[in-house]
Tab-separated table of C-alpha atoms in Angstrom:
chain	number	residue	atom	x	y	z
A	241	MET	CA	14.442	3.623	-30.949
A	242	ARG	CA	13.605	7.085	-29.653
A	243	TRP	CA	12.593	6.153	-26.144
A	244	LYS	CA	11.416	8.756	-23.660
A	245	LYS	CA	14.635	9.829	-21.992
A	246	GLN	CA	13.082	9.516	-18.533
A	247	LEU	CA	12.457	5.801	-19.106
A	248	LEU	CA	16.194	5.276	-19.391
A	249	THR	CA	16.613	6.458	-15.783
A	250	LEU	CA	14.079	4.023	-14.337
A	251	THR	CA	14.238	0.397	-13.292
A	252	PRO	CA	11.170	-1.846	-13.333
A	253	TYR	CA	9.298	-2.397	-10.065
A	254	GLN	CA	11.146	-5.042	-8.074
A	255	PRO	CA	8.680	-7.408	-6.369
A	256	GLY	CA	9.727	-9.470	-3.368
A	257	LYS	CA	11.342	-12.845	-3.968
A	258	SER	CA	8.924	-15.647	-4.781
A	259	ILE	CA	8.515	-18.626	-2.472
A	260	GLU	CA	9.526	-21.127	-5.146
A	261	SER	CA	12.706	-19.263	-6.115
A	262	VAL	CA	13.862	-19.107	-2.489
A	263	LYS	CA	13.091	-22.790	-1.931
A	264	LYS	CA	15.158	-23.712	-4.944
A	265	GLN	CA	18.065	-21.363	-4.242
A	266	TYR	CA	18.541	-22.284	-0.570
A	267	LYS	CA	17.248	-25.875	-0.701
A	268	LEU	CA	14.543	-25.185	1.875
A	269	ASP	CA	11.328	-27.135	2.312
A	270	GLN	CA	9.342	-24.464	4.119
A	271	ILE	CA	9.200	-20.757	3.250
A	272	VAL	CA	7.217	-18.023	4.958
A	273	LYS	CA	6.703	-14.911	2.839
A	274	LEU	CA	6.359	-11.767	4.935
A	275	ALA	CA	7.549	-9.247	2.368
A	276	SER	CA	4.572	-7.984	0.362
A	277	ASN	CA	1.954	-7.225	3.031
A	278	GLU	CA	-0.373	-9.964	1.834
A	279	ASN	CA	-3.077	-11.380	4.094
A	280	PRO	CA	-1.667	-14.522	5.789
A	281	PHE	CA	-5.227	-15.753	6.343
A	282	GLY	CA	-6.079	-15.776	2.642
A	283	CYS	CA	-9.518	-14.644	1.545
A	284	SER	CA	-13.111	-15.215	2.594
A	285	THR	CA	-14.647	-18.612	1.858
A	286	LYS	CA	-17.427	-16.648	0.158
A	287	VAL	CA	-14.928	-15.764	-2.566
A	288	LEU	CA	-14.213	-19.410	-3.323
A	289	SER	CA	-17.932	-20.242	-3.396
A	290	ALA	CA	-18.665	-17.330	-5.704
A	291	LEU	CA	-15.924	-18.270	-8.155
A	292	GLN	CA	-17.167	-21.865	-8.270
A	293	SER	CA	-20.798	-20.944	-8.806
A	294	GLN	CA	-20.341	-17.939	-11.099
A	295	GLN	CA	-17.416	-18.895	-13.283
A	296	PRO	CA	-17.252	-16.345	-16.106
A	297	GLY	CA	-16.448	-17.605	-19.572
A	298	PHE	CA	-12.806	-17.424	-20.607
A	299	ALA	CA	-13.674	-16.289	-24.137
A	300	ILE	CA	-15.933	-13.439	-23.038
A	301	TYR	CA	-14.626	-9.956	-22.265
A	302	PRO	CA	-15.229	-8.694	-18.719
A	303	ASP	CA	-18.005	-6.233	-17.986
A	304	GLY	CA	-16.185	-3.007	-18.773
A	305	TYR	CA	-18.440	-0.982	-16.482
A	306	MET	CA	-18.001	-3.460	-13.580
A	307	THR	CA	-21.765	-3.191	-13.070
A	308	SER	CA	-22.375	-5.698	-10.254
A	309	LEU	CA	-19.193	-4.829	-8.397
A	310	ARG	CA	-19.863	-1.107	-8.861
A	311	GLU	CA	-23.348	-1.482	-7.405
A	312	SER	CA	-22.038	-3.451	-4.416
A	313	VAL	CA	-19.243	-0.994	-3.616
A	314	ALA	CA	-21.544	1.990	-4.071
A	315	SER	CA	-24.097	0.467	-1.712
A	316	PHE	CA	-21.446	-0.471	0.846
A	317	LEU	CA	-19.860	2.994	0.856
A	318	LYS	CA	-23.152	4.875	0.341
A	319	VAL	CA	-21.857	6.697	-2.728
A	320	ASN	CA	-23.256	7.118	-6.231
A	321	LEU	CA	-22.320	4.777	-9.061
A	322	ASP	CA	-20.630	7.589	-10.968
A	323	GLU	CA	-18.404	8.460	-8.001
A	324	LEU	CA	-16.356	5.277	-8.480
A	325	ILE	CA	-13.494	4.279	-10.760
A	326	PHE	CA	-12.027	0.774	-10.835
A	327	GLY	CA	-8.546	-0.422	-11.676
A	328	ASN	CA	-6.259	-3.390	-12.037
A	329	GLY	CA	-5.223	-2.800	-8.436
A	330	SER	CA	-5.037	0.714	-7.022
A	331	ASP	CA	-1.619	0.953	-8.719
A	332	ASN	CA	-3.504	1.137	-12.010
A	333	ILE	CA	-5.527	4.121	-10.768
A	334	ILE	CA	-2.291	5.846	-9.712
A	335	GLN	CA	-1.140	5.339	-13.285
A	336	ILE	CA	-4.421	6.702	-14.670
A	337	ILE	CA	-4.196	9.814	-12.482
A	338	SER	CA	-0.591	10.408	-13.493
A	339	ARG	CA	-1.377	9.974	-17.167
A	340	SER	CA	-4.285	12.403	-16.871
A	341	LEU	CA	-2.669	15.225	-14.904
A	342	LEU	CA	1.122	15.020	-15.051
A	343	HIS	CA	3.258	16.281	-17.910
A	344	PRO	CA	6.364	18.413	-18.551
A	345	GLY	CA	5.814	21.813	-16.984
A	346	ALA	CA	3.605	20.438	-14.210
A	347	ASN	CA	4.808	19.314	-10.798
A	348	THR	CA	3.626	16.853	-8.182
A	349	VAL	CA	4.187	16.832	-4.416
A	350	MET	CA	4.685	13.746	-2.269
A	351	ALA	CA	6.265	12.540	0.944
A	352	THR	CA	9.448	10.497	0.983
A	353	PRO	CA	9.877	7.664	1.707
A	354	SER	CA	6.418	6.631	0.578
A	355	PHE	CA	4.886	4.327	-2.023
A	356	SER	CA	7.287	4.194	-4.949
A	357	GLN	CA	4.708	4.287	-7.741
A	358	TYR	CA	3.827	7.949	-7.202
A	359	LYS	CA	7.319	9.008	-8.196
A	360	HIS	CA	7.737	6.263	-10.790
A	361	ASN	CA	4.709	7.375	-12.792
A	362	ALA	CA	5.576	11.047	-12.422
A	363	VAL	CA	9.005	10.387	-13.910
A	364	ILE	CA	7.454	8.610	-16.895
A	365	GLU	CA	5.141	11.560	-17.545
A	366	GLY	CA	8.031	14.044	-17.359
A	367	ALA	CA	6.622	16.053	-14.445
A	368	GLU	CA	8.731	17.806	-11.827
A	369	ILE	CA	8.783	15.832	-8.568
A	370	ARG	CA	8.811	17.610	-5.223
A	371	GLU	CA	9.549	15.208	-2.381
A	372	MET	CA	9.184	16.299	1.228
A	373	PRO	CA	11.002	14.103	3.811
A	374	LEU	CA	8.896	12.391	6.446
A	375	LEU	CA	8.951	13.970	9.890
A	376	ASP	CA	9.324	11.272	12.569
A	377	GLY	CA	8.001	8.770	10.043
A	378	GLN	CA	4.930	10.864	9.201
A	379	HIS	CA	3.899	13.160	6.359
A	380	ASP	CA	5.118	16.712	6.910
A	381	LEU	CA	1.949	18.308	5.564
A	382	GLU	CA	3.120	21.843	6.291
A	383	LYS	CA	6.159	21.453	4.038
A	384	MET	CA	4.084	19.620	1.454
A	385	TYR	CA	1.648	22.527	1.369
A	386	ALA	CA	4.525	25.020	1.108
A	387	ALA	CA	5.789	23.133	-1.971
A	388	ILE	CA	2.526	23.653	-3.867
A	389	ASP	CA	2.424	26.362	-6.524
A	390	ASP	CA	0.427	27.296	-9.637
A	391	HIS	CA	2.033	24.424	-11.567
A	392	THR	CA	1.221	21.714	-9.006
A	393	ASN	CA	-1.345	19.268	-10.355
A	394	VAL	CA	-1.271	16.344	-7.908
A	395	VAL	CA	-0.427	15.850	-4.233
A	396	TRP	CA	-0.075	12.291	-2.923
A	397	VAL	CA	-0.929	11.442	0.679
A	398	CYS	CA	-0.384	7.812	1.677
A	399	SER	CA	-2.267	7.178	4.909
A	400	PRO	CA	-1.449	4.782	6.409
A	401	ASN	CA	1.953	5.275	4.839
A	402	ASN	CA	3.995	2.567	3.172
A	403	PRO	CA	6.680	1.767	4.399
A	404	THR	CA	6.335	3.324	7.873
A	405	GLY	CA	2.778	2.275	8.755
A	406	THR	CA	2.044	5.734	10.187
A	407	TYR	CA	-1.095	7.739	9.449
A	408	VAL	CA	-2.323	11.315	9.142
A	409	SER	CA	-4.726	12.326	11.914
A	410	LYS	CA	-8.151	13.808	11.141
A	411	ASN	CA	-7.298	17.325	12.326
A	412	LYS	CA	-4.042	17.469	10.383
A	413	LEU	CA	-5.644	16.194	7.196
A	414	ILE	CA	-8.571	18.615	7.331
A	415	THR	CA	-6.247	21.548	8.051
A	416	PHE	CA	-4.219	20.539	5.002
A	417	LEU	CA	-7.232	20.028	2.717
A	418	ASP	CA	-8.641	23.405	3.725
A	419	LYS	CA	-5.523	25.101	2.355
A	420	VAL	CA	-4.824	23.131	-0.829
A	421	PRO	CA	-5.834	25.121	-3.942
A	422	SER	CA	-8.848	23.811	-5.849
A	423	HIS	CA	-6.800	23.160	-9.008
A	424	VAL	CA	-4.704	20.526	-7.187
A	425	LEU	CA	-5.941	16.936	-6.990
A	426	VAL	CA	-5.220	15.412	-3.582
A	427	VAL	CA	-4.845	11.638	-3.806
A	428	LEU	CA	-5.468	9.925	-0.474
A	429	ASP	CA	-4.080	6.412	-0.834
A	430	GLU	CA	-5.766	4.129	1.713
A	431	ALA	CA	-4.542	0.699	0.647
A	432	TYR	CA	-4.373	-0.326	4.306
A	433	TYR	CA	-7.549	1.444	5.420
A	434	GLU	CA	-9.266	-1.677	6.767
A	435	TYR	CA	-6.441	-2.308	9.250
A	436	VAL	CA	-6.672	1.144	10.874
A	437	PHE	CA	-7.799	1.313	14.504
A	438	ALA	CA	-6.671	4.842	15.493
A	439	ASP	CA	-9.369	6.873	17.255
A	440	ASP	CA	-8.472	10.090	15.443
A	441	TYR	CA	-8.667	8.659	11.929
A	442	TYR	CA	-11.068	10.343	9.502
A	443	ASP	CA	-13.993	9.301	7.337
A	444	SER	CA	-12.310	9.747	3.972
A	445	ILE	CA	-15.420	8.961	1.935
A	446	GLU	CA	-17.311	11.710	3.744
A	447	LEU	CA	-14.417	14.082	3.043
A	448	THR	CA	-14.935	13.615	-0.705
A	449	ARG	CA	-18.309	15.357	-0.190
A	450	THR	CA	-16.618	18.414	1.293
A	451	TYR	CA	-13.526	18.566	-0.902
A	452	PRO	CA	-14.253	18.218	-4.643
A	453	ASN	CA	-10.513	18.000	-5.379
A	454	LEU	CA	-10.020	14.813	-3.295
A	455	ILE	CA	-9.893	11.202	-4.522
A	456	VAL	CA	-9.613	8.225	-2.162
A	457	LEU	CA	-7.928	5.021	-3.340
A	458	ARG	CA	-8.553	1.581	-1.827
A	459	THR	CA	-7.792	-1.994	-2.791
A	460	PHE	CA	-8.954	-5.580	-2.450
A	461	SER	CA	-5.333	-6.768	-2.403
A	462	LYS	CA	-4.616	-6.376	1.307
A	463	ILE	CA	-7.083	-7.358	4.030
A	464	TYR	CA	-9.507	-8.887	1.498
A	465	GLY	CA	-6.769	-11.274	0.371
A	466	LEU	CA	-7.234	-10.886	-3.400
A	467	ALA	CA	-3.767	-9.650	-4.351
A	468	SER	CA	-3.423	-12.040	-7.304
A	469	LEU	CA	-6.708	-10.885	-8.857
A	470	ARG	CA	-5.773	-7.156	-8.868
A	471	VAL	CA	-8.839	-5.095	-8.032
A	472	GLY	CA	-8.687	-1.541	-6.719
A	473	TYR	CA	-10.994	1.441	-6.788
A	474	GLY	CA	-11.159	5.186	-6.333
A	475	VAL	CA	-13.912	7.348	-4.817
A	476	ALA	CA	-14.311	10.998	-5.766
A	477	ASN	CA	-16.654	13.709	-6.965
A	478	ARG	CA	-18.271	12.621	-10.239
A	479	SER	CA	-16.495	15.418	-12.142
A	480	ILE	CA	-13.121	13.897	-11.238
A	481	ILE	CA	-14.259	10.401	-12.217
A	482	GLN	CA	-15.601	11.640	-15.555
A	483	ALA	CA	-12.297	13.335	-16.327
A	484	LEU	CA	-10.248	10.236	-15.425
A	485	GLU	CA	-12.364	7.614	-17.218
A	486	PRO	CA	-11.028	8.286	-20.749
A	487	ALA	CA	-7.516	7.441	-19.507
A	488	ARG	CA	-8.678	4.080	-18.118
A	489	GLU	CA	-8.050	1.214	-20.485
A	490	PRO	CA	-11.081	-0.888	-21.472
A	491	PHE	CA	-11.763	-4.068	-19.470
A	492	ASN	CA	-9.047	-3.271	-16.926
A	493	VAL	CA	-10.608	-5.442	-14.189
A	494	ASN	CA	-10.924	-9.091	-15.171
A	495	SER	CA	-14.126	-11.078	-14.723
A	496	PHE	CA	-12.792	-13.300	-11.953
A	497	GLY	CA	-11.566	-10.274	-10.013
A	498	GLN	CA	-14.973	-8.632	-10.250
A	499	VAL	CA	-16.788	-11.717	-8.939
A	500	ALA	CA	-14.227	-12.275	-6.178
A	501	ALA	CA	-14.189	-8.650	-5.001
A	502	GLN	CA	-17.982	-8.514	-4.790
A	503	ALA	CA	-18.045	-11.676	-2.693
A	504	ALA	CA	-15.180	-10.478	-0.493
A	505	LEU	CA	-16.950	-7.213	0.219
A	506	SER	CA	-20.001	-9.105	1.465
A	507	ASP	CA	-18.018	-10.846	4.220
A	508	GLN	CA	-17.171	-8.114	6.699
A	509	GLU	CA	-16.978	-10.678	9.514
A	510	PHE	CA	-13.866	-12.065	7.804
A	511	VAL	CA	-12.436	-8.555	7.492
A	512	GLN	CA	-12.979	-7.812	11.182
A	513	ALA	CA	-11.476	-11.161	12.218
A	514	CYS	CA	-8.349	-10.451	10.151
A	515	LYS	CA	-8.112	-6.963	11.623
A	516	GLU	CA	-8.208	-8.344	15.171
A	517	LYS	CA	-5.650	-11.085	14.450
A	518	ASN	CA	-3.419	-8.435	12.913
A	519	ARG	CA	-3.620	-6.282	16.053
A	520	GLN	CA	-2.611	-9.277	18.136
A	521	GLY	CA	0.273	-9.909	15.755
A	522	LEU	CA	1.455	-6.311	16.015
A	523	THR	CA	1.738	-6.803	19.776
A	524	GLN	CA	4.133	-9.708	19.199
A	525	PHE	CA	6.403	-7.415	17.183
A	526	TYR	CA	6.184	-4.547	19.655
A	527	ASP	CA	7.038	-6.815	22.590
A	528	PHE	CA	10.045	-8.174	20.683
A	529	CYS	CA	11.291	-4.675	19.869
A	530	GLU	CA	10.984	-3.571	23.476
A	531	ARG	CA	12.892	-6.630	24.728
A	532	HIS	CA	15.714	-5.948	22.257
A	533	ASN	CA	15.663	-2.126	22.537
A	534	LEU	CA	14.817	-1.715	18.859
A	535	GLU	CA	13.098	1.358	17.478
A	536	PHE	CA	9.992	0.907	15.354
A	537	TYR	CA	7.045	2.894	14.066
A	538	PRO	CA	3.712	2.008	15.679
A	539	SER	CA	1.712	0.709	12.734
A	540	GLN	CA	-1.849	1.122	11.492
A	541	THR	CA	-1.205	-1.502	8.825
A	542	ASN	CA	-0.328	-5.189	8.540
A	543	PHE	CA	3.421	-4.592	8.595
A	544	VAL	CA	6.045	-3.154	10.931
A	545	LEU	CA	9.175	-1.198	10.036
A	546	ILE	CA	11.875	-2.138	12.549
A	547	ASP	CA	15.313	-0.537	12.884
A	548	ILE	CA	17.630	-3.494	13.513
A	549	ASN	CA	20.745	-1.297	14.028
A	550	ALA	CA	22.539	-3.204	11.307
A	551	ASP	CA	22.790	-3.289	7.535
A	552	ALA	CA	19.260	-4.067	6.333
A	553	ASN	CA	20.480	-6.287	3.514
A	554	GLN	CA	22.433	-8.419	5.966
A	555	GLY	CA	19.355	-8.892	8.118
A	556	PHE	CA	17.265	-9.645	5.053
A	557	GLN	CA	19.760	-12.241	3.838
A	558	TYR	CA	20.026	-13.941	7.234
A	559	LEU	CA	16.253	-14.313	7.491
A	560	LEU	CA	16.035	-15.437	3.869
A	561	GLU	CA	18.400	-18.324	4.516
A	562	LYS	CA	16.271	-19.267	7.520
A	563	GLY	CA	13.207	-19.464	5.281
A	564	TYR	CA	11.654	-16.043	5.940
A	565	ILE	CA	11.209	-13.559	3.105
A	566	VAL	CA	10.954	-9.987	4.431
A	567	ARG	CA	11.663	-6.606	2.843
A	568	SER	CA	14.988	-4.864	3.227
A	569	GLY	CA	14.576	-1.213	4.118
A	570	LYS	CA	17.605	-0.258	2.049
A	571	ALA	CA	15.526	0.156	-1.121
A	572	LEU	CA	12.742	1.834	0.860
A	573	GLY	CA	14.821	4.675	2.283
A	574	PHE	CA	15.602	3.011	5.630
A	575	PRO	CA	19.035	1.363	5.260
A	576	THR	CA	19.111	-0.197	8.755
A	577	SER	CA	15.489	-1.334	8.902
A	578	LEU	CA	13.383	-4.302	7.872
A	579	ARG	CA	9.747	-4.093	6.856
A	580	ILE	CA	8.050	-7.273	8.017
A	581	THR	CA	4.476	-8.270	7.194
A	582	VAL	CA	2.425	-9.395	10.172
A	583	GLY	CA	1.669	-13.072	9.669
A	584	SER	CA	-0.122	-15.671	11.741
A	585	SER	CA	0.899	-16.014	15.378
A	586	ASP	CA	3.195	-18.952	14.555
A	587	GLN	CA	4.731	-17.172	11.586
A	588	ASN	CA	5.401	-14.083	13.686
A	589	GLU	CA	7.021	-16.168	16.412
A	590	GLY	CA	9.196	-17.933	13.862
A	591	VAL	CA	10.496	-14.831	12.095
A	592	LEU	CA	11.105	-13.026	15.380
A	593	ASN	CA	13.068	-15.975	16.770
A	594	ALA	CA	15.218	-15.905	13.644
A	595	LEU	CA	15.637	-12.135	13.912
A	596	GLY	CA	16.651	-12.571	17.549
A	597	GLU	CA	19.356	-15.005	16.431
A	598	PHE	CA	20.608	-12.450	13.922
A	599	LEU	CA	20.774	-9.736	16.567
A	600	THR	CA	22.695	-12.032	18.912
A	601	LYS	CA	25.123	-12.853	16.107
A	602	GLN	CA	25.619	-9.161	15.359
A	603	ASN	CA	26.267	-8.327	19.021
A	604	THR	CA	28.751	-11.175	19.346
A	605	GLU	CA	30.660	-9.969	16.301
A	606	LYS	CA	30.750	-6.408	17.655
A	607	LEU	CA	32.116	-7.604	20.997
A	608	SER	CA	34.794	-9.736	19.334
A	609	LYS	CA	35.990	-6.712	17.336
A	610	ASN	CA	36.302	-4.660	20.512
């Protein structure tokens, strides 16, 4: 087979361990998964009611235009119907953008560490990748701008950023957008937008009115609690959407996802309640870090990246055997850190107690060696 040579350098996306596999491997009855930034409070009850009352037929293709969902999102965001593109999760839209704009001879600019799929898709398309290291956990927009040239087609800005949870402030983003050449598409990935509470955050949808080379990506997988149904969307000037649509596969959002996402969007009380519980949960993590003198990035998301001053894989394994699945920072570019999803109050207390035990064990071992 004459495979693309760049495929031979890649490994498939590695999802976090499943609950059932960990139960079986370590003979545990109870597992708490805090690895994939899912909503510990599930989804709105309106979603369940909608799926029961509007069950689409299994033998019928989904609405390829996502008509009802499109109308609901457009009304909610106050945008036009033709300023929206939908995907099988926002990951799918990242893939569509990459397929549409990246190729050998073109380059793309991104921060590192950031969401892995920007680079992954760029590699597949054979584009040159220009990665600019984070500065104190945040996008270094000045260096990212300096990396842009006539062959740059896409710039990725993940705000809030995964895996650090940091964000780009309004002034910094606008200064950056003002300078980016019009031929460059700026992708503003806001998967965690609904969790943001920073005062100096921006109105990204409004920015798409000012900057015709900007697309904003959002998802129903995080705070809306629909990760298994895979629904994401992009908002941009209609000219961008029109250019991207031919690269979108037909029927890429399933019928159940469309019904569920529309119902989820209608329950903003649920969204606000989850946001507030998440803020309370973040405080539990911050207090723990301060007690144990651990460095962390203040987060605008539903996860915290904590430097445990030890091998991340060791910390991951210790928590795994205690029944807590978290994410090792080693594969994320932070070899001594753990990325932990904010769970319910009890889940947070449990994982932090276990992490405290690990830290005590590490300190005891260090003292014995000395």
